[in-house]
mmCIF file of C-alpha atoms and ligand atoms in Angstrom:
data_model
loop_
_atom_site.group_PDB
_atom_site.id
_atom_site.type_symbol
_atom_site.label_atom_id
_atom_site.label_comp_id
_atom_site.label_asym_id
_atom_site.label_seq_id
_atom_site.Cartn_x
_atom_site.Cartn_y
_atom_site.Cartn_z
ATOM 1 C CA MET A 1265 0.000 0.000 0.000
ATOM 2 C CA LYS A 1266 1.424 3.370 -1.056
ATOM 3 C CA SER A 1267 1.469 6.227 1.383
ATOM 4 C CA LEU A 1268 1.253 9.789 0.195
ATOM 5 C CA VAL A 1269 3.558 12.581 1.244
ATOM 6 C CA ILE A 1270 2.375 16.086 0.321
ATOM 7 C CA VAL A 1271 5.122 18.650 -0.208
ATOM 8 C CA GLY A 1272 3.858 21.954 1.176
ATOM 9 C CA ALA A 1273 1.252 22.406 3.910
ATOM 10 C CA SER A 1274 -0.102 25.742 2.759
ATOM 11 C CA ALA A 1275 -3.658 26.077 1.445
ATOM 12 C CA LEU A 1276 -2.956 24.054 -1.688
ATOM 13 C CA GLY A 1277 -1.489 21.206 0.350
ATOM 14 C CA ARG A 1278 -4.492 21.175 2.641
ATOM 15 C CA GLU A 1279 -6.752 21.118 -0.408
ATOM 16 C CA TYR A 1280 -4.823 18.213 -1.894
ATOM 17 C CA PHE A 1281 -5.307 16.280 1.332
ATOM 18 C CA SER A 1282 -9.050 16.844 1.046
ATOM 19 C CA TYR A 1283 -9.023 15.722 -2.617
ATOM 20 C CA VAL A 1284 -7.171 12.532 -1.742
ATOM 21 C CA CYS A 1285 -9.798 11.761 0.904
ATOM 22 C CA ASP A 1286 -12.456 12.172 -1.824
ATOM 23 C CA ALA A 1287 -10.592 10.386 -4.634
ATOM 24 C CA CYS A 1288 -9.004 7.475 -2.791
ATOM 25 C CA PRO A 1289 -10.311 7.250 0.780
ATOM 26 C CA SER A 1290 -8.292 4.116 1.455
ATOM 27 C CA MET A 1291 -4.982 5.807 0.624
ATOM 28 C CA LYS A 1292 -2.750 6.462 3.568
ATOM 29 C CA VAL A 1293 -1.506 10.039 3.804
ATOM 30 C CA LYS A 1294 1.681 10.016 5.821
ATOM 31 C CA GLY A 1295 1.947 13.769 6.222
ATOM 32 C CA PHE A 1296 3.306 17.014 4.859
ATOM 33 C CA LEU A 1297 6.834 18.164 4.165
ATOM 34 C CA ASP A 1298 7.144 21.767 5.239
ATOM 35 C CA SER A 1299 9.851 23.760 6.948
ATOM 36 C CA ARG A 1300 7.278 25.386 9.274
ATOM 37 C CA PRO A 1301 6.543 22.844 12.041
ATOM 38 C CA ASP A 1302 3.591 24.913 13.313
ATOM 39 C CA VAL A 1303 1.992 25.622 9.926
ATOM 40 C CA LEU A 1304 -1.040 23.425 10.659
ATOM 41 C CA ASP A 1305 -1.469 24.392 14.310
ATOM 42 C CA ARG A 1306 -4.715 26.249 13.754
ATOM 43 C CA PHE A 1307 -6.218 23.579 11.485
ATOM 44 C CA ALA A 1308 -7.869 20.401 12.739
ATOM 45 C CA GLY A 1309 -7.900 16.980 11.139
ATOM 46 C CA TYR A 1310 -4.726 16.945 9.072
ATOM 47 C CA PRO A 1311 -1.876 14.453 9.112
ATOM 48 C CA PRO A 1312 1.381 15.655 10.695
ATOM 49 C CA VAL A 1313 4.132 17.882 9.393
ATOM 50 C CA LEU A 1314 7.027 15.474 8.913
ATOM 51 C CA GLY A 1315 9.717 18.147 8.561
ATOM 52 C CA PRO A 1316 11.289 20.065 5.717
ATOM 53 C CA ALA A 1317 11.449 18.638 2.186
ATOM 54 C CA GLU A 1318 15.172 19.290 2.225
ATOM 55 C CA GLY A 1319 16.816 16.200 3.627
ATOM 56 C CA TYR A 1320 13.733 13.956 3.565
ATOM 57 C CA ARG A 1321 14.637 10.451 2.408
ATOM 58 C CA PRO A 1322 11.794 8.705 0.537
ATOM 59 C CA GLN A 1323 10.703 5.359 1.966
ATOM 60 C CA ASP A 1324 9.894 2.458 -0.355
ATOM 61 C CA ASP A 1325 6.146 2.951 -0.101
ATOM 62 C CA ASP A 1326 6.155 6.756 -0.416
ATOM 63 C CA VAL A 1327 4.590 8.625 -3.291
ATOM 64 C CA PHE A 1328 4.660 12.417 -3.481
ATOM 65 C CA LEU A 1329 2.548 15.332 -4.587
ATOM 66 C CA VAL A 1330 4.115 18.782 -4.731
ATOM 67 C CA ALA A 1331 1.495 21.261 -3.533
ATOM 68 C CA VAL A 1332 3.190 24.478 -4.578
ATOM 69 C CA GLY A 1333 1.289 26.876 -6.837
ATOM 70 C CA ASP A 1334 4.249 28.730 -8.318
ATOM 71 C CA SER A 1335 5.448 26.787 -11.355
ATOM 72 C CA ALA A 1336 9.179 27.416 -10.856
ATOM 73 C CA ALA A 1337 9.103 26.589 -7.146
ATOM 74 C CA ARG A 1338 7.076 23.449 -7.865
ATOM 75 C CA ARG A 1339 9.686 22.367 -10.348
ATOM 76 C CA ALA A 1340 12.494 22.918 -7.842
ATOM 77 C CA TYR A 1341 10.755 20.750 -5.230
ATOM 78 C CA ALA A 1342 9.851 18.045 -7.748
ATOM 79 C CA GLU A 1343 13.437 17.833 -8.968
ATOM 80 C CA ARG A 1344 14.739 17.629 -5.414
ATOM 81 C CA ILE A 1345 12.356 14.765 -4.580
ATOM 82 C CA ALA A 1346 13.124 12.960 -7.861
ATOM 83 C CA ALA A 1347 16.867 13.312 -7.268
ATOM 84 C CA VAL A 1348 16.598 11.202 -4.105
ATOM 85 C CA GLY A 1349 14.473 8.564 -5.823
ATOM 86 C CA GLY A 1350 10.978 9.835 -4.997
ATOM 87 C CA LYS A 1351 8.037 8.780 -7.153
ATOM 88 C CA PHE A 1352 4.974 10.906 -7.773
ATOM 89 C CA HIS A 1353 1.264 10.325 -7.477
ATOM 90 C CA THR A 1354 -1.242 11.629 -10.048
ATOM 91 C CA LEU A 1355 -4.501 12.913 -8.613
ATOM 92 C CA VAL A 1356 -7.774 13.427 -10.462
ATOM 93 C CA HIS A 1357 -10.655 14.579 -8.317
ATOM 94 C CA PRO A 1358 -13.739 12.378 -8.788
ATOM 95 C CA THR A 1359 -15.846 15.374 -9.835
ATOM 96 C CA ALA A 1360 -13.484 16.224 -12.713
ATOM 97 C CA VAL A 1361 -14.454 15.172 -16.232
ATOM 98 C CA VAL A 1362 -11.637 13.734 -18.304
ATOM 99 C CA GLY A 1363 -12.237 13.037 -21.989
ATOM 100 C CA ARG A 1364 -11.189 10.162 -24.158
ATOM 101 C CA ASN A 1365 -7.486 9.568 -24.833
ATOM 102 C CA VAL A 1366 -6.354 12.183 -22.335
ATOM 103 C CA GLN A 1367 -2.876 11.633 -20.963
ATOM 104 C CA ILE A 1368 -1.975 13.033 -17.560
ATOM 105 C CA GLY A 1369 1.605 12.925 -16.336
ATOM 106 C CA GLU A 1370 2.898 12.014 -12.903
ATOM 107 C CA GLY A 1371 2.599 14.554 -10.139
ATOM 108 C CA SER A 1372 -0.262 16.380 -11.845
ATOM 109 C CA VAL A 1373 -3.480 17.318 -10.088
ATOM 110 C CA VAL A 1374 -6.852 17.827 -11.722
ATOM 111 C CA ARG A 1375 -8.898 19.748 -9.200
ATOM 112 C CA PRO A 1376 -12.640 19.486 -8.516
ATOM 113 C CA MET A 1377 -15.045 20.119 -11.389
ATOM 114 C CA ALA A 1378 -12.277 20.676 -13.903
ATOM 115 C CA VAL A 1379 -12.899 19.465 -17.442
ATOM 116 C CA ILE A 1380 -10.209 18.159 -19.765
ATOM 117 C CA GLY A 1381 -11.350 17.661 -23.326
ATOM 118 C CA SER A 1382 -10.731 14.628 -25.450
ATOM 119 C CA ASP A 1383 -7.258 13.922 -26.785
ATOM 120 C CA ALA A 1384 -5.623 16.583 -24.620
ATOM 121 C CA THR A 1385 -2.180 15.974 -23.157
ATOM 122 C CA VAL A 1386 -1.300 17.140 -19.665
ATOM 123 C CA GLY A 1387 2.327 16.848 -18.692
ATOM 124 C CA ARG A 1388 4.000 16.229 -15.349
ATOM 125 C CA HIS A 1389 3.329 18.345 -12.252
ATOM 126 C CA VAL A 1390 0.597 20.326 -13.960
ATOM 127 C CA ILE A 1391 -2.246 21.881 -11.960
ATOM 128 C CA VAL A 1392 -5.635 22.044 -13.663
ATOM 129 C CA GLY A 1393 -7.638 24.411 -11.482
ATOM 130 C CA THR A 1394 -11.010 23.988 -9.882
ATOM 131 C CA GLN A 1395 -13.792 24.570 -12.426
ATOM 132 C CA SER A 1396 -11.321 25.106 -15.260
ATOM 133 C CA LEU A 1397 -11.585 23.886 -18.817
ATOM 134 C CA VAL A 1398 -8.631 22.585 -20.789
ATOM 135 C CA ALA A 1399 -10.380 21.801 -24.032
ATOM 136 C CA HIS A 1400 -9.891 19.119 -26.658
ATOM 137 C CA ASP A 1401 -6.446 18.576 -28.188
ATOM 138 C CA CYS A 1402 -4.686 21.018 -25.852
ATOM 139 C CA VAL A 1403 -1.130 20.326 -24.781
ATOM 140 C CA MET A 1404 -0.165 21.527 -21.313
ATOM 141 C CA ASP A 1405 3.538 20.962 -20.842
ATOM 142 C CA ASP A 1406 5.220 20.083 -17.550
ATOM 143 C CA PHE A 1407 4.807 22.488 -14.617
ATOM 144 C CA THR A 1408 2.004 24.441 -16.254
ATOM 145 C CA THR A 1409 -0.437 26.042 -13.786
ATOM 146 C CA ILE A 1410 -4.067 26.657 -14.705
ATOM 147 C CA SER A 1411 -5.768 28.538 -11.868
ATOM 148 C CA PRO A 1412 -9.424 28.110 -10.934
ATOM 149 C CA GLY A 1413 -12.076 29.239 -13.383
ATOM 150 C CA CYS A 1414 -9.885 29.380 -16.497
ATOM 151 C CA HIS A 1415 -11.123 28.474 -19.962
ATOM 152 C CA VAL A 1416 -8.499 27.288 -22.395
ATOM 153 C CA ALA A 1417 -10.004 26.585 -25.791
ATOM 154 C CA GLY A 1418 -9.097 23.735 -28.085
ATOM 155 C CA ARG A 1419 -5.653 23.000 -29.507
ATOM 156 C CA CYS A 1420 -3.816 25.486 -27.286
ATOM 157 C CA HIS A 1421 -0.243 24.626 -26.383
ATOM 158 C CA PHE A 1422 1.165 26.015 -23.146
ATOM 159 C CA HIS A 1423 4.878 25.415 -22.868
ATOM 160 C CA GLU A 1424 6.639 24.442 -19.668
ATOM 161 C CA GLY A 1425 6.043 26.715 -16.706
ATOM 162 C CA THR A 1426 3.176 28.750 -18.149
ATOM 163 C CA PHE A 1427 1.023 30.239 -15.384
ATOM 164 C CA MET A 1428 -2.566 31.376 -16.018
ATOM 165 C CA GLY A 1429 -4.161 33.367 -13.186
ATOM 166 C CA ILE A 1430 -7.646 32.957 -11.882
ATOM 167 C CA HIS A 1431 -10.446 33.336 -14.441
ATOM 168 C CA GLY A 1432 -8.041 33.586 -17.377
ATOM 169 C CA GLY A 1433 -8.786 32.354 -20.846
ATOM 170 C CA ALA A 1434 -7.342 31.616 -24.254
ATOM 171 C CA VAL A 1435 -8.983 31.327 -27.673
ATOM 172 C CA PRO A 1436 -8.284 28.237 -29.807
ATOM 173 C CA ASP A 1437 -4.784 27.503 -31.147
ATOM 174 C CA VAL A 1438 -2.910 29.872 -28.838
ATOM 175 C CA GLU A 1439 0.687 28.911 -28.074
ATOM 176 C CA LEU A 1440 2.259 30.356 -24.917
ATOM 177 C CA GLY A 1441 5.941 30.075 -24.072
ATOM 178 C CA GLY A 1442 8.755 28.376 -25.856
ATOM 179 C CA GLU A 1443 11.272 31.156 -25.297
ATOM 180 C CA GLY A 1444 10.498 31.815 -21.638
ATOM 181 C CA ALA A 1445 7.823 31.250 -19.034
ATOM 182 C CA VAL A 1446 4.571 33.104 -19.681
ATOM 183 C CA PHE A 1447 2.536 34.642 -16.834
ATOM 184 C CA VAL A 1448 -1.109 35.429 -17.588
ATOM 185 C CA ALA A 1449 -2.689 37.790 -15.043
ATOM 186 C CA ALA A 1450 -6.037 37.094 -13.458
ATOM 187 C CA GLY A 1451 -8.951 37.682 -15.813
ATOM 188 C CA ALA A 1452 -6.864 38.079 -18.975
ATOM 189 C CA VAL A 1453 -8.037 36.565 -22.243
ATOM 190 C CA VAL A 1454 -5.243 35.589 -24.582
ATOM 191 C CA THR A 1455 -6.170 35.994 -28.242
ATOM 192 C CA ARG A 1456 -2.831 35.308 -29.924
ATOM 193 C CA SER A 1457 0.382 33.432 -29.239
ATOM 194 C CA PHE A 1458 3.212 34.835 -27.083
ATOM 195 C CA ALA A 1459 6.638 33.234 -26.786
ATOM 196 C CA SER A 1460 7.360 34.733 -23.348
ATOM 197 C CA GLY A 1461 6.328 37.541 -21.017
ATOM 198 C CA ARG A 1462 3.689 38.796 -18.603
ATOM 199 C CA LEU A 1463 0.232 39.306 -20.077
ATOM 200 C CA ARG A 1464 -2.746 41.235 -18.767
ATOM 201 C CA GLY A 1465 -6.190 42.372 -19.880
ATOM 202 C CA VAL A 1466 -8.756 41.615 -22.558
ATOM 203 C CA PRO A 1467 -7.421 41.080 -25.112
ATOM 204 C CA ALA A 1468 -4.195 40.221 -23.296
ATOM 205 C CA ARG A 1469 -1.256 42.554 -23.893
ATOM 206 C CA GLN A 1470 2.310 42.222 -22.762
ATOM 207 C CA ILE A 1471 3.215 44.252 -19.649
ATOM 208 C CA GLY A 1472 6.602 45.010 -18.072
ATOM 209 C CA LYS A 1473 8.991 42.265 -17.051
HETATM 210 C C1 COA B 775 -1.150 40.965 -12.274
HETATM 211 C C2 COA B 775 -0.855 40.717 -10.790
HETATM 212 C C3 COA B 775 0.340 39.786 -10.651
HETATM 213 C C4 COA B 775 -0.560 42.022 -10.054
HETATM 214 O O1 COA B 775 0.503 42.703 -10.697
HETATM 215 P P1 COA B 775 1.101 44.026 -10.065
HETATM 216 O O2 COA B 775 1.960 44.696 -11.095
HETATM 217 O O3 COA B 775 1.687 43.714 -8.737
HETATM 218 O O4 COA B 775 -0.198 44.871 -9.924
HETATM 219 P P2 COA B 775 -0.656 45.791 -8.713
HETATM 220 O O5 COA B 775 -1.422 44.959 -7.753
HETATM 221 O O6 COA B 775 0.485 46.633 -8.215
HETATM 222 O O7 COA B 775 -1.664 46.743 -9.486
HETATM 223 C C5 COA B 775 -1.230 47.642 -10.483
HETATM 224 C C6 COA B 775 -2.423 48.006 -11.333
HETATM 225 O O8 COA B 775 -2.786 46.877 -12.149
HETATM 226 C C7 COA B 775 -4.146 46.516 -11.913
HETATM 227 N N1 COA B 775 -4.248 45.079 -11.986
HETATM 228 C C8 COA B 775 -3.782 44.186 -11.084
HETATM 229 N N2 COA B 775 -4.052 42.942 -11.494
HETATM 230 C C9 COA B 775 -4.678 43.059 -12.676
HETATM 231 C C10 COA B 775 -5.214 42.118 -13.568
HETATM 232 N N3 COA B 775 -5.163 40.807 -13.320
HETATM 233 N N4 COA B 775 -5.783 42.574 -14.699
HETATM 234 C C11 COA B 775 -5.873 43.910 -14.953
HETATM 235 N N5 COA B 775 -5.384 44.851 -14.129
HETATM 236 C C12 COA B 775 -4.794 44.421 -13.007
HETATM 237 C C13 COA B 775 -4.468 47.070 -10.530
HETATM 238 O O9 COA B 775 -5.829 47.282 -10.369
HETATM 239 C C14 COA B 775 -3.671 48.360 -10.545
HETATM 240 O O10 COA B 775 -4.366 49.327 -11.292
HETATM 241 P P3 COA B 775 -4.305 50.888 -10.918
HETATM 242 O O11 COA B 775 -2.844 51.262 -11.029
HETATM 243 O O12 COA B 775 -5.181 51.532 -11.940
HETATM 244 O O13 COA B 775 -4.809 50.972 -9.515
HETATM 245 C C15 COA B 775 -2.073 40.122 -10.080
HETATM 246 O O14 COA B 775 -3.129 41.055 -9.982
HETATM 247 C C16 COA B 775 -2.597 38.871 -10.741
HETATM 248 O O15 COA B 775 -3.362 38.903 -11.708
HETATM 249 N N6 COA B 775 -2.159 37.727 -10.172
HETATM 250 C C17 COA B 775 -2.653 36.437 -10.519
HETATM 251 C C18 COA B 775 -2.988 35.746 -9.207
HETATM 252 C C19 COA B 775 -3.766 34.485 -9.410
HETATM 253 O O16 COA B 775 -4.686 34.412 -10.207
HETATM 254 N N7 COA B 775 -3.380 33.476 -8.650
HETATM 255 C C20 COA B 775 -4.053 32.210 -8.655
HETATM 256 C C21 COA B 775 -4.757 32.034 -7.353
HETATM 257 S S1 COA B 775 -5.549 30.490 -7.259
#
């Protein structure tokens, strides 16, 4: 029997714990890796903080989820865990709808009421936000973050590390990234492709670095 270790005990980590209870109630959750021993003190009903991620040695039955919203920080933690032999869980909330032929990589989390359209590809350590749509034939590369309430239309390709803020959107066939990580501000609607940069507004325009 695998036991889950959640990296990060902030809000996202606490949410992941709740999703695991919904998705696989029989799964053992060993605890959280977090450098703040008291981070859960004012919250009831969570498994313990095991200590910082730095220096944690995976046990044979451990599987990990990195509950860090920032794409670059999530990548750093995932690489650290992988470097010491850690394996990753993939979590799809039971209220999510996942279409035919969808591939979802290890470490990724599809949050409640998200919809992933048919033939989409979701890489490793991707977050598909609560009530978000990643439509048919999209490709979300590793460490992409789709915040809650986003709508990404069909055939979009978000390169590694793309972050879309809450209630963002993209029209069909948009490509983001490739030259550098793209940050899409909350509420922006992306109507053409951008190779890098910070985007804001409707239609989304590039803003300062
Ligand atoms: C864009 C963002 C990073 C803020 O950038 P910032 O440069 O620090 O912006 P500030 O907060 O200093 O605000 C500067 C101006 O931009 C405006 N602004 C801020 N966010 C904006 C957004 N998403 N779209 C349009 N305008 C925005 C502010 O209202 C302010 O306008 P004003 O100068 O007329 O008062 C932030 O608002 C955002 O969108 N973050 C995404 C967070 C998110 O969705 N996280 C996921 C949670 S699950």
